[in-house]
Short mmCIF file of C-alpha atoms and ligand atoms in Angstrom, two decimals:
data_model
loop_
_atom_site.label_atom_id
_atom_site.label_comp_id
_atom_site.label_asym_id
_atom_site.label_seq_id
_atom_site.Cartn_x
_atom_site.Cartn_y
_atom_site.Cartn_z
CA UNK X 249 -2.56 74.16 16.92
CA UNK X 250 -2.62 77.30 19.03
CA UNK X 251 -2.01 79.55 15.94
CA UNK X 252 -4.95 81.59 14.63
CA UNK X 253 -6.16 80.33 11.38
CA UNK X 254 -7.73 81.79 8.27
CA UNK X 255 -11.12 80.77 6.87
CA UNK X 256 -11.18 81.07 3.25
CA UNK X 257 -14.56 81.15 1.56
CA UNK X 258 -14.10 80.04 -2.15
CA UNK X 259 -17.20 80.74 -4.34
CA UNK X 260 -16.63 79.08 -7.47
CA UNK X 261 -18.80 78.09 -10.64
CA UNK X 262 -19.76 74.57 -9.95
CA UNK X 263 -19.47 74.42 -6.46
CA UNK X 264 -18.68 76.32 -3.35
CA UNK X 265 -16.25 75.77 -0.49
CA UNK X 266 -14.52 76.49 2.78
CA UNK X 267 -10.79 76.07 3.60
CA UNK X 268 -9.16 76.61 6.33
CA UNK X 269 -5.31 77.63 6.51
CA UNK X 270 -2.60 78.05 9.27
CA UNK X 271 -0.53 81.72 9.21
CA UNK X 272 2.32 79.46 7.26
CA UNK X 273 -0.29 78.50 4.53
CA UNK X 274 -0.61 74.80 5.79
CA UNK X 275 -4.14 73.31 4.51
CA UNK X 276 -5.87 72.23 7.55
CA UNK X 277 -9.31 71.10 6.77
CA UNK X 278 -11.70 71.68 3.87
CA UNK X 279 -15.44 71.07 3.03
CA UNK X 280 -17.44 71.41 -0.61
CA UNK X 281 -21.02 71.74 -1.27
CA UNK X 282 -21.93 71.40 -5.35
CA UNK X 283 -24.35 74.48 -6.71
CA UNK X 284 -26.98 73.48 -8.95
CA UNK X 285 -26.57 75.29 -12.79
CA UNK X 286 -29.94 76.43 -14.31
CA UNK X 287 -29.79 76.46 -18.44
CA UNK X 288 -33.40 78.04 -18.81
CA UNK X 289 -32.24 78.55 -22.70
CA UNK X 290 -29.39 77.96 -24.66
CA UNK X 291 -26.93 80.13 -23.61
CA UNK X 292 -28.43 81.04 -20.18
CA UNK X 293 -26.78 80.11 -17.16
CA UNK X 294 -28.13 81.32 -13.39
CA UNK X 295 -27.51 80.38 -9.66
CA UNK X 296 -29.70 80.83 -7.22
CA UNK X 297 -28.04 83.28 -4.99
CA UNK X 298 -29.99 81.91 -1.97
CA UNK X 299 -28.79 78.46 -2.61
CA UNK X 300 -24.83 80.04 -2.89
CA UNK X 301 -25.33 81.95 0.50
CA UNK X 302 -27.00 79.12 2.34
CA UNK X 303 -24.13 76.20 0.94
CA UNK X 304 -21.35 78.72 1.99
CA UNK X 305 -22.16 79.22 5.03
CA UNK X 306 -22.83 75.26 5.86
CA UNK X 307 -19.15 74.97 4.72
CA UNK X 308 -18.07 77.88 6.77
CA UNK X 309 -19.69 76.61 9.78
CA UNK X 310 -18.21 72.80 9.04
CA UNK X 311 -15.06 74.60 8.88
CA UNK X 312 -15.39 76.85 12.61
CA UNK X 313 -16.28 73.34 14.34
CA UNK X 314 -13.14 72.29 12.90
CA UNK X 315 -11.25 75.13 14.11
CA UNK X 316 -12.61 74.62 17.44
CA UNK X 317 -14.51 77.87 17.43
CA UNK X 318 -14.89 81.42 15.68
CA UNK X 319 -11.99 82.41 18.38
CA UNK X 320 -9.82 80.39 17.11
CA UNK X 321 -10.18 82.09 13.66
CA UNK X 322 -8.41 85.85 13.11
CA UNK X 323 -9.91 86.50 9.31
CA UNK X 324 -12.12 85.45 6.68
CA UNK X 325 -10.67 85.89 3.02
CA UNK X 326 -13.39 85.40 0.47
CA UNK X 327 -12.87 84.39 -3.28
CA UNK X 328 -15.20 84.04 -6.14
CA UNK X 329 -16.31 83.59 -9.83
CA UNK X 330 -15.85 86.60 -11.17
CA UNK X 331 -18.28 88.83 -13.01
CA UNK X 332 -21.22 86.72 -12.19
CA UNK X 333 -24.13 89.47 -10.95
CA UNK X 334 -26.60 89.42 -8.02
CA UNK X 335 -29.33 91.42 -7.54
CA UNK X 336 -30.95 91.88 -3.74
CA UNK X 337 -32.83 93.88 -2.00
CA UNK X 338 -31.22 95.64 0.91
CA UNK X 339 -33.88 95.66 3.17
CA UNK X 340 -35.16 92.22 3.07
CA UNK X 341 -31.65 90.87 2.55
CA UNK X 342 -33.37 88.33 -0.05
CA UNK X 343 -32.16 87.69 -3.99
CA UNK X 344 -34.59 89.59 -6.35
CA UNK X 345 -34.19 87.23 -9.08
CA UNK X 346 -31.55 84.31 -10.39
CA UNK X 347 -27.93 85.58 -10.50
CA UNK X 348 -26.88 85.60 -13.91
CA UNK X 349 -23.46 83.66 -14.58
CA UNK X 350 -20.19 84.96 -16.12
CA UNK X 351 -21.24 82.50 -18.62
CA UNK X 352 -24.36 83.48 -19.85
CA UNK X 353 -24.86 84.98 -23.36
CA UNK X 354 -27.77 86.58 -23.06
CA UNK X 355 -27.07 90.04 -23.73
CA UNK X 356 -25.20 89.49 -26.93
CA UNK X 357 -27.50 91.65 -28.96
CA UNK X 358 -27.17 94.16 -26.69
CA UNK X 359 -23.54 94.22 -26.95
CA UNK X 360 -23.63 94.47 -30.37
CA UNK X 361 -26.12 97.17 -30.38
CA UNK X 362 -23.48 99.29 -28.08
CA UNK X 363 -20.49 97.94 -30.66
CA UNK X 364 -22.20 98.94 -33.58
CA UNK X 365 -23.28 102.82 -31.81
CA UNK X 366 -19.12 103.04 -31.72
CA UNK X 367 -18.71 102.67 -27.98
CA UNK X 368 -16.19 100.03 -27.87
CA UNK X 369 -12.95 101.45 -28.26
CA UNK X 370 -14.05 104.49 -25.45
CA UNK X 371 -15.06 101.80 -22.89
CA UNK X 372 -12.13 99.39 -23.62
CA UNK X 373 -9.96 102.61 -23.23
CA UNK X 374 -11.81 103.56 -19.52
CA UNK X 375 -12.15 99.77 -18.38
CA UNK X 376 -9.61 97.73 -20.34
CA UNK X 377 -12.49 95.16 -21.42
CA UNK X 378 -14.55 94.58 -24.68
CA UNK X 379 -17.84 94.61 -24.82
CA UNK X 380 -19.05 91.35 -24.18
CA UNK X 381 -21.84 89.39 -22.26
CA UNK X 382 -19.01 87.86 -20.06
CA UNK X 383 -19.29 91.54 -18.10
CA UNK X 384 -21.30 92.40 -15.41
CA UNK X 385 -22.78 95.51 -16.91
CA UNK X 386 -25.29 94.37 -19.47
CA UNK X 387 -26.48 91.67 -16.88
CA UNK X 388 -27.65 94.57 -14.33
CA UNK X 389 -29.09 96.22 -17.20
CA UNK X 390 -30.62 92.81 -18.34
CA UNK X 391 -32.07 92.32 -14.67
CA UNK X 392 -33.52 95.72 -14.72
CA UNK X 393 -35.47 95.65 -18.03
CA UNK X 394 -36.60 92.05 -17.70
CA UNK X 395 -36.73 91.05 -13.66
CA UNK X 396 -40.35 93.38 -12.37
CA UNK X 397 -38.77 92.96 -8.70
CA UNK X 398 -35.61 94.47 -9.72
CA UNK X 399 -36.85 97.04 -11.53
CA UNK X 400 -39.15 97.73 -8.62
CA UNK X 401 -36.45 97.78 -5.79
CA UNK X 402 -34.61 100.46 -7.96
CA UNK X 403 -37.56 102.40 -7.66
CA UNK X 404 -37.44 102.36 -4.48
CA UNK X 405 -34.04 102.76 -3.35
CA UNK X 406 -33.70 99.17 -1.83
CA UNK X 407 -32.13 97.60 -5.03
CA UNK X 408 -28.21 96.17 -4.60
CA UNK X 409 -26.33 95.03 -7.32
CA UNK X 410 -22.96 93.54 -7.12
CA UNK X 411 -20.73 90.10 -7.54
CA UNK X 412 -21.11 87.06 -5.40
CA UNK X 413 -18.19 88.65 -3.06
CA UNK X 414 -20.47 91.31 -2.19
CA UNK X 415 -23.71 89.06 -1.93
CA UNK X 416 -21.80 87.40 0.74
CA UNK X 417 -19.91 90.31 2.56
CA UNK X 418 -23.84 91.34 2.99
CA UNK X 419 -24.83 88.33 4.16
CA UNK X 420 -21.77 87.45 6.39
CA UNK X 421 -22.26 90.95 7.90
CA UNK X 422 -26.03 91.38 7.68
CA UNK X 423 -25.71 94.69 5.47
CA UNK X 424 -21.89 96.09 4.85
CA UNK X 425 -21.75 96.87 1.19
CA UNK X 426 -18.58 96.38 -0.35
CA UNK X 427 -16.86 95.00 -3.55
CA UNK X 428 -13.00 94.80 -3.90
CA UNK X 429 -11.56 97.08 -7.00
CA UNK X 430 -10.39 93.73 -8.65
CA UNK X 431 -14.25 92.30 -8.80
CA UNK X 432 -15.34 95.84 -9.43
CA UNK X 433 -13.04 96.03 -12.45
CA UNK X 434 -14.57 92.74 -14.28
CA UNK X 435 -18.24 95.06 -14.28
CA UNK X 436 -17.56 97.30 -17.22
CA UNK X 437 -18.31 100.11 -14.81
CA UNK X 438 -15.09 100.94 -13.11
CA UNK X 439 -12.05 102.55 -14.96
CA UNK X 440 -9.05 100.47 -14.34
CA UNK X 441 -7.11 104.57 -13.56
CA UNK X 442 -10.30 105.82 -11.20
CA UNK X 443 -10.95 104.91 -7.86
CA UNK X 444 -14.69 104.91 -8.01
CA UNK X 445 -17.57 103.66 -10.29
CA UNK X 446 -18.06 106.23 -13.77
CA UNK X 447 -21.17 108.15 -14.05
CA UNK X 448 -20.61 107.96 -17.57
CA UNK X 449 -20.41 104.26 -17.93
CA UNK X 450 -23.28 103.60 -15.32
CA UNK X 451 -25.67 106.20 -17.73
CA UNK X 452 -23.95 103.95 -20.79
CA UNK X 453 -25.26 100.64 -19.36
CA UNK X 454 -28.45 102.01 -17.53
CA UNK X 455 -27.30 101.35 -14.13
CA UNK X 456 -28.40 102.79 -11.34
CA UNK X 457 -25.21 104.17 -9.68
CA UNK X 458 -27.01 103.95 -6.14
CA UNK X 459 -27.54 100.03 -6.67
CA UNK X 460 -23.68 99.79 -6.42
CA UNK X 461 -21.30 98.63 -3.90
CA UNK X 462 -18.46 100.70 -1.94
CA UNK X 463 -15.39 100.04 -4.00
CA UNK X 464 -12.76 99.11 -1.33
CA UNK X 465 -8.93 97.03 -1.48
CA UNK X 466 -8.24 93.61 -1.33
CA UNK X 467 -6.99 93.55 2.05
CA UNK X 468 -8.70 95.16 5.20
CA UNK X 469 -11.21 94.88 7.72
CA UNK X 470 -14.40 94.58 5.39
CA UNK X 471 -16.91 94.35 8.72
CA UNK X 472 -17.50 91.41 10.76
CA UNK X 473 -19.51 88.79 10.46
CA UNK X 474 -22.78 88.48 12.37
CA UNK X 475 -22.05 87.17 15.99
CA UNK X 476 -24.97 84.14 16.11
CA UNK X 477 -23.65 82.87 12.49
CA UNK X 478 -20.20 81.17 14.14
CA UNK X 479 -20.97 82.30 17.91
CA UNK X 480 -18.87 84.79 17.73
CA UNK X 481 -17.94 87.31 15.04
CA UNK X 482 -15.36 86.82 12.74
CA UNK X 483 -14.02 89.91 10.94
CA UNK X 484 -13.83 89.77 6.95
CA UNK X 485 -10.35 90.76 6.03
CA UNK X 486 -9.53 89.19 2.27
CA UNK X 487 -11.55 89.80 -1.02
CA UNK X 488 -10.16 88.80 -4.59
CA UNK X 489 -11.68 87.42 -7.80
CA UNK X 490 -10.60 84.01 -8.38
CA UNK X 491 -8.23 84.18 -11.03
CA UNK X 492 -6.57 87.16 -9.47
CA UNK X 493 -6.65 85.51 -6.17
CA UNK X 494 -4.68 82.76 -8.13
CA UNK X 495 -2.08 85.18 -9.02
CA UNK X 496 -1.21 86.09 -5.77
CA UNK X 497 -1.16 82.69 -4.50
CA UNK X 498 0.87 81.92 -7.12
CA UNK X 499 3.30 84.84 -5.67
CA UNK X 500 3.27 86.49 -9.18
CA UNK X 501 3.32 89.75 -7.53
CA UNK X 502 6.35 91.73 -9.59
CA UNK X 503 5.63 93.08 -13.11
CA UNK X 504 6.06 90.51 -15.56
CA UNK X 505 5.73 87.33 -13.13
CA UNK X 506 2.67 85.37 -15.35
CA UNK X 507 0.20 82.39 -13.99
CA UNK X 508 -2.03 80.23 -16.49
CA UNK X 509 -4.88 78.39 -14.72
CA UNK X 510 -5.95 75.34 -16.21
CA UNK X 511 -9.45 74.03 -14.90
CA UNK X 512 -12.48 73.85 -17.54
CA UNK X 513 -11.17 76.79 -19.66
CA UNK X 514 -7.42 78.35 -19.29
CA UNK X 515 -6.87 81.69 -17.41
CA UNK X 516 -3.75 83.71 -17.76
CA UNK X 517 -2.48 86.73 -16.26
CA UNK X 518 0.47 89.19 -16.01
CA UNK X 519 1.25 90.99 -13.29
CA UNK X 520 2.02 94.68 -14.70
CA UNK X 521 2.58 96.46 -11.67
CA UNK X 522 1.37 99.94 -11.62
CA UNK X 523 1.39 100.30 -14.90
CA UNK X 524 -2.00 100.53 -16.63
CA UNK X 525 -2.02 97.87 -19.35
CA UNK X 526 -3.46 98.31 -22.56
CA UNK X 527 -3.67 95.99 -25.80
CA UNK X 528 -3.20 96.14 -28.76
CA UNK X 529 -4.27 92.15 -29.26
CA UNK X 530 -7.56 92.01 -27.65
CA UNK X 531 -5.92 90.70 -24.11
CA UNK X 532 -8.05 92.22 -21.24
CA UNK X 533 -6.48 94.69 -18.39
CA UNK X 534 -8.22 94.42 -15.07
CA UNK X 535 -6.82 94.91 -11.91
CA UNK X 536 -4.76 92.48 -10.13
CA UNK X 537 -5.10 94.28 -6.72
CA UNK X 538 -5.64 97.20 -4.81
CA UNK X 539 -3.75 97.84 -1.53
CA UNK X 540 -3.52 100.81 0.88
CA UNK X 541 -5.58 102.93 -2.19
CA UNK X 542 -2.41 101.88 -4.34
CA UNK X 543 -3.66 99.39 -7.42
CA UNK X 544 -1.23 96.80 -9.42
CA UNK X 545 -2.66 95.67 -12.73
CA UNK X 546 -2.53 92.96 -15.07
CA UNK X 547 -2.77 91.80 -18.63
CA UNK X 548 -5.27 89.01 -18.95
CA UNK X 549 -6.02 86.33 -21.89
CA UNK X 550 -8.23 83.37 -21.62
CA UNK X 551 -8.67 80.33 -23.64
CA UNK X 552 -12.64 78.69 -23.69
CA UNK X 553 -12.03 74.84 -23.91
CA UNK X 554 -8.78 73.55 -21.66
CA UNK X 555 -10.00 70.53 -19.51
CA UNK X 556 -13.71 70.82 -20.88
CA UNK X 557 -11.64 69.00 -23.97
CA UNK X 558 -10.28 66.22 -21.92
CA UNK X 559 -14.16 66.05 -20.66
CA UNK X 560 -15.53 65.79 -24.24
CA UNK X 561 -13.21 63.01 -25.01
CA UNK X 562 -14.12 61.22 -22.21
CA UNK X 563 -17.80 61.74 -21.87
CA UNK X 564 -18.56 62.30 -26.04
CA UNK X 565 -15.99 60.42 -27.24
CA UNK X 566 -15.56 57.98 -24.69
CA UNK X 567 -11.88 58.03 -25.69
CA UNK X 568 -10.45 57.22 -22.32
CA UNK X 569 -12.51 56.70 -19.02
CA UNK X 570 -10.80 59.38 -16.38
CA UNK X 571 -9.16 62.45 -17.49
CA UNK X 572 -5.90 61.37 -15.94
CA UNK X 573 -5.80 58.60 -18.36
CA UNK X 574 -4.91 61.02 -20.86
CA UNK X 575 -1.42 61.21 -19.72
CA UNK X 576 -0.44 57.53 -20.11
CA UNK X 577 -2.39 57.86 -23.39
CA UNK X 578 0.13 60.79 -24.71
CA UNK X 579 3.06 58.74 -23.19
CA UNK X 580 2.07 55.65 -25.37
CA UNK X 581 2.72 57.19 -28.51
CA UNK X 582 6.17 58.68 -29.97
CA UNK X 583 4.16 61.91 -31.83
CA UNK X 584 0.74 62.76 -32.69
CA UNK X 585 1.12 60.86 -35.65
CA UNK X 586 0.13 64.18 -37.52
CA UNK X 587 -2.97 64.63 -35.80
CA UNK X 588 -3.66 68.34 -34.68
CA UNK X 589 -6.81 69.13 -32.40
CA UNK X 590 -8.36 72.86 -32.68
CA UNK X 591 -10.81 72.72 -29.38
CA UNK X 592 -12.72 75.31 -30.75
CA UNK X 593 -15.68 73.89 -29.46
CA UNK X 594 -17.16 76.72 -28.16
CA UNK X 595 -15.53 79.31 -30.39
CA UNK X 596 -12.02 81.08 -29.72
CA UNK X 597 -11.20 83.05 -26.76
CA UNK X 598 -8.13 85.34 -26.49
CA UNK X 599 -6.53 86.47 -28.79
CA UNK X 600 -8.78 85.74 -32.28
CA UNK X 601 -12.19 86.06 -30.23
CA UNK X 602 -13.75 84.31 -32.76
CA UNK X 603 -17.29 82.82 -31.03
CA UNK X 604 -18.96 81.35 -34.20
CA UNK X 605 -15.47 79.11 -35.00
CA UNK X 606 -15.74 75.45 -34.34
CA UNK X 607 -13.59 72.79 -33.66
CA UNK X 608 -11.60 70.74 -35.68
CA UNK X 609 -9.42 67.34 -36.16
CA UNK X 610 -7.01 67.23 -38.84
CA UNK X 611 -4.69 64.64 -40.35
CA UNK X 612 -6.28 61.85 -39.75
CA UNK X 613 -5.31 58.44 -41.56
CA UNK X 614 -5.79 54.42 -41.15
CA UNK X 615 -2.36 54.75 -39.04
CA UNK X 616 -4.39 56.76 -36.43
CA UNK X 617 -5.44 55.62 -33.09
CA UNK X 618 -6.85 57.23 -29.86
CA UNK X 619 -3.67 57.94 -28.16
CA UNK X 620 -2.94 60.06 -31.13
CA UNK X 621 -5.90 61.81 -30.80
CA UNK X 622 -5.79 62.45 -26.93
CA UNK X 623 -2.05 63.68 -27.16
CA UNK X 624 -3.13 66.15 -30.09
CA UNK X 625 -6.08 67.32 -27.23
CA UNK X 626 -3.10 67.77 -25.16
CA UNK X 627 -1.09 69.89 -27.30
CA UNK X 628 -3.81 71.58 -28.21
CA UNK X 629 -3.17 73.55 -24.58
CA UNK X 630 0.54 74.36 -25.17
CA UNK X 631 -0.41 75.44 -28.70
CA UNK X 632 -3.03 77.76 -27.41
CA UNK X 633 -1.01 78.79 -24.82
CA UNK X 634 2.08 79.69 -27.02
CA UNK X 635 -0.58 81.94 -29.29
CA UNK X 636 -1.44 83.90 -26.16
CA UNK X 637 2.11 84.20 -25.15
CA UNK X 638 2.83 85.92 -28.66
CA UNK X 639 -0.09 88.28 -28.00
CA UNK X 640 1.26 89.04 -24.24
CA UNK X 641 4.93 89.57 -26.04
CA UNK X 642 3.50 91.97 -28.82
CA UNK X 643 1.07 94.19 -25.78
CA UNK X 644 4.94 94.44 -24.06
CA UNK X 645 4.31 91.60 -21.33
CA UNK X 646 6.73 88.90 -22.76
CA UNK X 647 6.76 85.77 -20.12
CA UNK X 648 9.92 84.74 -18.93
CA UNK X 649 8.38 81.58 -17.12
CA UNK X 650 5.20 80.23 -16.82
CA UNK X 651 3.45 79.26 -13.60
CA UNK X 652 1.27 76.97 -13.96
CA UNK X 653 -2.01 75.66 -11.73
CA UNK X 654 -5.69 74.40 -12.12
CA UNK X 655 -6.72 70.80 -12.26
CA UNK X 656 -5.13 70.01 -15.23
CA UNK X 657 -1.81 70.76 -14.37
CA UNK X 658 -1.67 67.81 -12.47
CA UNK X 659 -0.82 66.29 -15.91
CA UNK X 660 3.05 66.18 -16.17
CA UNK X 661 2.98 65.73 -19.87
CA UNK X 662 1.36 68.56 -20.99
CA UNK X 663 3.39 70.64 -18.02
CA UNK X 664 6.32 69.58 -19.91
CA UNK X 665 5.06 70.17 -23.28
CA UNK X 666 3.64 73.52 -22.09
CA UNK X 667 7.58 74.13 -21.31
CA UNK X 668 8.45 72.94 -24.35
CA UNK X 669 6.42 74.72 -27.13
CA UNK X 670 7.20 77.96 -25.19
CA UNK X 671 11.09 77.77 -24.92
CA UNK X 672 10.51 78.66 -21.18
CA UNK X 673 10.55 77.25 -17.77
CA UNK X 674 6.90 75.64 -16.41
CA UNK X 675 6.81 75.91 -13.01
CA UNK X 676 4.31 74.05 -10.91
CA UNK X 677 3.16 74.75 -6.76
CA UNK X 678 3.26 71.33 -4.96
CA UNK X 679 0.12 72.91 -3.60
CA UNK X 680 -2.15 73.95 -6.42
CA UNK X 681 -5.19 75.37 -4.59
CA UNK X 682 -3.48 78.66 -5.52
CA UNK X 683 -7.02 80.18 -5.74
CA UNK X 684 -7.78 79.51 -1.84
CA UNK X 685 -4.26 80.18 -1.01
CA UNK X 686 -4.47 84.14 -2.46
CA UNK X 687 -7.34 84.68 -0.51
CA UNK X 688 -6.04 83.53 2.41
CA UNK X 689 -2.83 85.67 1.96
CA UNK X 690 -4.80 88.48 1.34
CA UNK X 691 -7.03 87.69 4.86
CA UNK X 692 -3.78 87.45 6.47
CA UNK X 693 -2.62 90.53 5.41
CA UNK X 694 -5.49 92.37 6.25
CA UNK X 695 -5.83 91.16 10.09
CA UNK X 696 -2.02 91.80 10.30
CA UNK X 697 -0.86 88.44 10.65
CA UNK X 698 1.79 89.28 8.05
CA UNK X 699 2.88 92.95 7.35
CA UNK X 700 3.18 93.08 3.20
CA UNK X 701 1.87 90.86 0.74
CA UNK X 702 5.34 89.94 -0.33
CA UNK X 703 5.71 88.50 3.34
CA UNK X 704 2.67 86.81 3.10
CA UNK X 705 3.93 85.02 0.14
CA UNK X 706 7.34 84.26 1.53
CA UNK X 707 5.61 82.84 4.81
CA UNK X 708 2.94 81.03 3.03
CA UNK X 709 3.64 79.97 -0.33
CA UNK X 710 5.49 76.19 -0.25
CA UNK X 711 7.81 74.28 -2.65
CA UNK X 712 7.51 73.45 -6.98
CA UNK X 713 8.48 71.41 -9.38
CA UNK X 714 9.95 73.14 -12.10
CA UNK X 715 9.55 71.70 -15.80
CA UNK X 716 12.39 73.33 -17.89
CA UNK X 717 12.22 72.78 -22.00
CA UNK X 718 14.03 69.99 -23.50
CA UNK X 719 12.41 69.60 -27.26
CA UNK X 720 14.45 69.84 -30.40
CA UNK X 721 13.87 72.91 -32.25
CA UNK X 722 13.18 71.43 -35.51
CA UNK X 723 10.57 69.08 -33.85
CA UNK X 724 9.05 72.71 -32.32
CA UNK X 725 8.85 74.05 -35.78
CA UNK X 726 7.36 71.08 -37.07
CA UNK X 727 4.53 71.21 -34.13
CA UNK X 728 4.04 74.81 -34.77
CA UNK X 729 3.48 74.70 -38.76
CA UNK X 730 1.07 71.83 -38.70
CA UNK X 731 -1.10 74.04 -35.68
CA UNK X 732 -0.76 77.21 -37.70
CA UNK X 733 -2.19 75.21 -41.09
CA UNK X 734 -4.91 73.48 -39.08
CA UNK X 735 -5.78 77.22 -37.50
CA UNK X 736 -6.30 78.54 -40.68
CA UNK X 737 -8.95 76.03 -41.91
CA UNK X 738 -11.45 77.31 -38.95
P1 LIG O 284 -12.32 74.14 -12.83
O1 LIG O 284 -12.29 74.95 -11.48
O2 LIG O 284 -12.99 74.89 -14.33
O3 LIG O 284 -13.85 73.51 -12.26
P2 LIG O 284 -10.51 72.25 -12.16
O4 LIG O 284 -9.30 73.22 -11.91
O5 LIG O 284 -11.22 71.58 -10.69
O6 LIG O 284 -11.78 72.94 -13.19
O7 LIG O 284 -10.04 71.22 -13.62
C1 LIG O 284 -10.83 70.30 -13.60
C2 LIG O 284 -10.46 70.04 -15.57
O8 LIG O 284 -9.33 69.44 -15.54
C3 LIG O 284 -11.33 69.11 -15.83
O9 LIG O 284 -11.88 69.18 -17.12
C4 LIG O 284 -10.64 67.54 -16.13
O10 LIG O 284 -11.14 67.35 -17.68
C5 LIG O 284 -9.33 68.14 -16.44
N1 LIG O 284 -8.35 67.41 -15.61
C6 LIG O 284 -8.10 66.93 -14.31
N2 LIG O 284 -7.07 66.26 -14.26
C7 LIG O 284 -6.55 66.24 -15.48
C8 LIG O 284 -5.42 65.56 -15.87
N3 LIG O 284 -4.26 64.46 -15.12
N4 LIG O 284 -5.20 65.53 -17.44
C9 LIG O 284 -5.53 66.54 -18.27
N5 LIG O 284 -6.87 66.67 -18.15
C10 LIG O 284 -7.14 66.89 -16.29
#
């Protein structure tokens, strides 16, 4: 092993990881630590940014050792849970409060207030986002209003606000102040069409512009790690939010290319090239990447409940012992026996956005067995995807194939069912850690190991498996009609 290596820090919601890649995209090592989740009240979700830093550093050190020293690592790429907001003190370098996680709903009332005051259309027009607690700006405002240490640091000019990549870059470099345009596009403060933060949006949300980091490309030189962290300095050359990174790691680099990640929830992003996306169907517009100051955009739709439905079947209903058992059960029956599962266990996401909706299992009879329910639960993934496909098509981003990844995509039966219902090929890479791979590609580009993102994709993305549709049209129509009927009852 004499090639330089790439170290990826993949800071997720439930765990933080470090992975080593060769410039050919071979994974050669991984370390992982679970993260503590804090739920102080219903709807509140917090992380300890200090713990995230320490565990990320511990994972990174394991990988530096595995590589044979910092000198063997050409670049670091960072990918992160998006929107989660950290407030820290630029002088002490310490967090000023717990980080507010993307799932946190505590700012729902503030969002409703802004909607009622008529701000949503203007905010959507600029940022591509909705007035929803999901995004960072209202979390920043909450921290200023409710955490005295945050307000005090703001008064003294010591306050830094950032998403996780900014926090990690700050700690790794001992003070660099950066966010990439993709992560920044999830805050509600960055217009899709402008290079920098918007004064009017900062004012609307009550966020001091001076607390925000510099908006940069996704690949380049973003600073060097402090020499004593790993023995010698390593340049940080790639930054990207997890869903953007997965889109890049899937090789969805051309307009129209679309990926769907099935993890706890499901996230679908369609590449829109240099065209700023506008949705009439409540999809989100977002920056996919910015390279050399030029942006590519994506249209995004998310489904709140995907793998978490399978977890629920396992943990709350006890219908399966392990998530992968769902596949054999689904195959054990010829059809769903008339059962439909609407997985609105925590509301419905795009394209409906019904936070108050609740789930439903319909079509039960004495002939219903657990296999039918499990099969219908897996079928719900294809149905939710099909409904999103309609919204993407109506917004001018019809799919010609769907690139799958995420833990749930390991289920071959589900992958085939998605292809069947969409009537499109579903393509699954052999290496499904596309989030980490995307960050490795960006870091390799930033470090000059590959000349373009396309060249990085060519060199680093491996083989894939293709699922072609093979369902009779009659059966497909029957499935779609049954889903529509059940959904109408939610
Ligand atoms: P996240 O990144 O959101 O933590 P992962 O991508 O690791 O999630 O995917 C884990 C989810 O996928 C779990 O919710 C689990 O229930 C589901 N899952 C994993 N393997 C399978 C499988 N073979 N069939 C169905 N669901 C699965």
